[in-house]
Structures are given as structure tokens and as C-alpha cells.
Amino acid sequence: MTANKKKDIDRHAIWHLIKPYWVSEERGKAWGLMAIIVALVLVMVYINVLITDWNRTMYDSLQNKDYAAFRHLLWQFTYLAFGYIVVATARIYLTQSLQIRWRAWMTDKYMAKWLLHHAYYRMEQGHIADNPDQRIAEDLRALTANTISLVLGFISSAVTLVSFVGILWAISGPVSFFIMHRDWVIPGYMVWFAVAYAGVGSWIIWWIGRPLVVQSFNQERFEANYRFGLIRVREHAEAVALYRGEQRERGELNLRFEDIRKNWWAIMNTTKRLNIAVNFYGQFAIIFPLLVAAPRYFGGAISLGVLMQISSAFGQVQDALSWFINAFTTLADWKASINRLAGFNLAVEQAQRQPASISVERNNVGAILFDKLDLALPDGTPLIGGVNGAIHAGDRILVSGRSGCGKSTLFRAIAGIWPYGGGDIQIPHKTRLMFVPQSSYLPIGTLRSVLAYPAEEHAYTDLAICHYLDLCRLPHLKDQLGVYSNWGNRLSPGEQQRLAFARVFLTRPEAVFLDEASSAMDGETEEALYSLLQEELPQATVVSIAHRETVARYHRQRWHFSSRGNAAGDDVSRLSIESL
């Protein structure tokens, strides 16, 4: 890829990320706030111009020992300082308001995009992008805050440059010198010194700080990986404790932290060199205009007030020209967040564009139909081949086969979230399907909201909830419906599975797919809940994956997947159907 083409892609990625909010339904408020903020920036620059002129008159009054003028100028400065404080405070407040509005809008859009069409699931299955949580939470914050900061900083620098370059040109006057047998005159020489000083400084800062973009990108990734490792230990605390896996987990976390440490040292070294250059540049800029203008002052060409005004105006021009230097660290962080969000966007779009080789359609059919259904792993390894069959309303089917043959994958394909394979699945249009995995998802919240999930918390009455908690052998939870907790960590695996059955009875779907949904229960409880399933949902279709033969008597048909080799020599599971 050529350098020009890469720059075009970078510019396109930046514009693709920034543009949507500013042309969205929020554009009126966004542009209105931006206009007010820019106006405040202009007022601040104007006050700085007045303060620069105040410097000249103040130092002239000190040189002339004019006490009356001195006292008047003190009051004038009070007004200017008070006005500056008010305007600066308002600008910061409105800027923060714009940042949170933009971030809230982008977070909503990115969240929706990530969750749309199961993109989040496909990204995890295909390992397309790492740490999507960090990109949505941290990188969107950095993008909005840094973009506004950089834009306003650039506008302020540009206006400051335009405002002060004329002042500096006028008050610095020309400088003349004799070289190469002729006289040379440079009008507004302080302006050219400021341009040269800022130009050389910017080039040095860019050359020293180039590695910071990649280092900032890596630091965010390593930090996210480390946080993820810590969260995993917290989520699986019991399993780690039972396995006595503390030493292993500590070793894994130390390895992840070592990435942070090494990259941080690299950032420190780059930042050290950058700070040396920036501080030298900034400190020398204080004395530089005095050194350059001193000959004219000592020659009597200018007064002390004019000298100080030159110093102040030079500082403003030099600072405006040094926007790149002052904003370099922010630019590095901003570019790193742009790269991460561009990668996240690409990953989401790739996941959503992933061809759905398995066709899952809703039709006015009377059964769930399978036609030449093939299932495979994301890497293309075949699992199940040539499934033809039907699941009729009211069927009770037990799915069996060796572990890893693709039974759970069949359920995922019916749910429409597994794109790997081929063939057709047709589902009755009005049939509500419910899938219950071995480890049901229990969101953090009140127990009432956990039982209602994915419906709203008050979708079911407390009377109905308590009734099914009793039937599912969870009477001790009836008085905790309003308790807010992480129920996934609080309840045992068996209690979680019984809770999932209570959720089924509350939801009352037409078809239930149970994937090892009773594996953590004792045999007697398992049989009791399957019996309850027949009583509560007598007309419902029930398809179960289970390894205990004791549940077979609650089903009327067995779908068994057995391994057979195909023409390519792969171990593919084939379906055989028998009555029970």
C-alpha cells in the first residue's frame, strides 16, 4: 500500500467516525453549542489582545513612575481578568456539555451496531476484534473529548495568530544588518523569528514523539486484556478456588501485566525525550523574544512598555504556531483511539456482512423443517452433515450423541445465530421459540428482573412468579424478588437451572429447546421438572439435549447423531431418528 493511499484511508476513517453526529437528528443542538463555544473562544482571544496592549501601558507607567496611570491600569486589569474568568468557565462548561452529548449519541449508535444481527456473538466466535467493551467505553470517550479539544485548540491558535501577527509585525519594526557587501532589511523581523522558532521546534517534537501513537494504542489494548483477566477471576472465583488455581491465575495475570510494564517503560522513554524537547522549547521561548528585541531597546528605539508588548505578542504568536507541539500528546492519544475505533467498525461490519450460508426463514409452515442442513465450525471443520427432517408442533424430542458432535450447534442454527455451514431451516411464522442453555444468563439486577429477562422487570405479577418458584423448588427465593444482586454468582448451578425453568413457565413459548438445562440437578428434581413441563405446557414442542436416560421417558422421539466419515475423510455426524 502506498503512503498516499494509506493517508486517504486514514482521512476516510477519521471522517467516517466524526461525521455521523454532526449530520444526525442532534445536529441543531450540536452546531449551536459549537457556535457558542467558538464565539467564547474568540472573546477570550480578544481579551488576550487587550491584555497585551495593557502590558505596554503598564510597563510604560512603571518606567515613567506615573502612579495615577498605574492605579487606573490595575482597575482595568481587574475588569479584564474577571471577564476572562467568566468566559473561560462558560467555555469549559459548554465544551463538557457538548462532549457528553456527542459521546452519549455515539455510544448508543455503536452499542446498537454491535448488538445488531448478533454481531457481538460472531465477533467473539471468529475472534475478529479484541476488547469491544474497552473500545465502546474508553475509545469513544477519548474520540469525542480529544476531537473537540483539538478542534477548539486549533481554532483558538488560528485566531490568535491572525490577531497577534499584525500587532507583532507593527511593533517589532524592521531590522537591518550588513552582510555580503550589502545592507539587508527584514520588516517585521520578530514574526519571522517566531515562525522559524515554531517550525524547527515542531519538526523536532514530531521526530521524537512519532512512536507514541503505536505505544498508546498498545497500552490501551494491554490494559484492557489485564482488566479482562481480573474480571474472569472474579466471575469464576469458586471454580478457581476449588481447583486451587490461584498460582496459575497469578502467573497468567503477571504475564498480562508484564506487557503493560514493558510498554509503559517504552512510553516513559519516549515521553522523557519529548518532555525534554517541549520544556526546552517552552522555557527558551520566554527569553528568546527579549534576546532578539533587546538591541533595539538598549539602542533607545523602543520603550520598556513596547519591549514587554513585543515579548507578550511574540509569546502569543509563537504559542499559536506551536499548536502541534502543545497538542502532540493529545494527538497521539486521539490517533490511537481513531485506529482502535476504525478497527472496531471494520470488525462489526465484517461480522454483519458474514455470509449466512444457513438460510433460516419464517414461513407459514406447520413444523420446523430442515433441508440438507450442514453445520461446521468457524474454521470450516464439518460437524453435522445432511440433516433432513421436521419438528412438528407438540413433538417431544431427545437429542443425543457424543460430546462435541454438534448437538448444541444445531440449536444455535435453529436460533439463527450460527452462520457456518449450509442448507435451509424453516420455522412457523407465529411460533415463539425459547432456548435454555446449560448455564443460563442471569443479569445483574433484582430477582424479579432476572426471572422476567429478556422482558421488562414487571412483565409478570409477583403472584405468578412466586407460584412457579414453588413449583420449581425454589420457595426460599420468594421473599427476595426485590433484592438487587449478581444472582449468577449468588445461586448454585442447580438453583440457576431451576430458575431457568421458572422463566420458561412464565414465558410460555410454543417451542422450548433445552440444552443440558437440567445437568446440574439431582435426578429426582430433573424428573419432577420435566413432568411439570408436560403439565404446564402440554401443547408445546420440547427438544432436549441430555445425557441421562432417565429423561427419555418424557420424550416420544430420539434424534441420535453418530459419527461417519465423508468423502474428504472428515468425521461428520449423521442423524438417525427413532421412536421412544
PDB file of C-alpha atoms in Angstrom, residues 139 143 155 166 195 218 271 326 445 463 482 529 546:
ATOM      1  CA  ASP A 139     -12.184   4.975  22.920  1.00  0.00           C
ATOM      2  CA  LEU A 143     -12.501  10.374  20.490  1.00  0.00           C
ATOM      3  CA  ILE A 155      -9.365  27.489  16.101  1.00  0.00           C
ATOM      4  CA  GLY A 166      -0.258  42.115  12.833  1.00  0.00           C
ATOM      5  CA  VAL A 195       7.806  31.249  12.507  1.00  0.00           C
ATOM      6  CA  ASN A 218      -0.793  -0.934  22.581  1.00  0.00           C
ATOM      7  CA  THR A 271       7.767  10.851  26.925  1.00  0.00           C
ATOM      8  CA  ASN A 326       1.348  21.678  22.633  1.00  0.00           C
ATOM      9  CA  GLY A 445     -30.466  -6.824  38.996  1.00  0.00           C
ATOM     10  CA  LEU A 463     -48.120 -13.902  42.442  1.00  0.00           C
ATOM     11  CA  GLY A 482     -36.825  -7.070  45.104  1.00  0.00           C
ATOM     12  CA  LEU A 529     -39.373 -30.506  36.352  1.00  0.00           C
ATOM     13  CA  ALA A 546     -29.496 -34.589  27.779  1.00  0.00           C
TER      14      ALA A 546
END
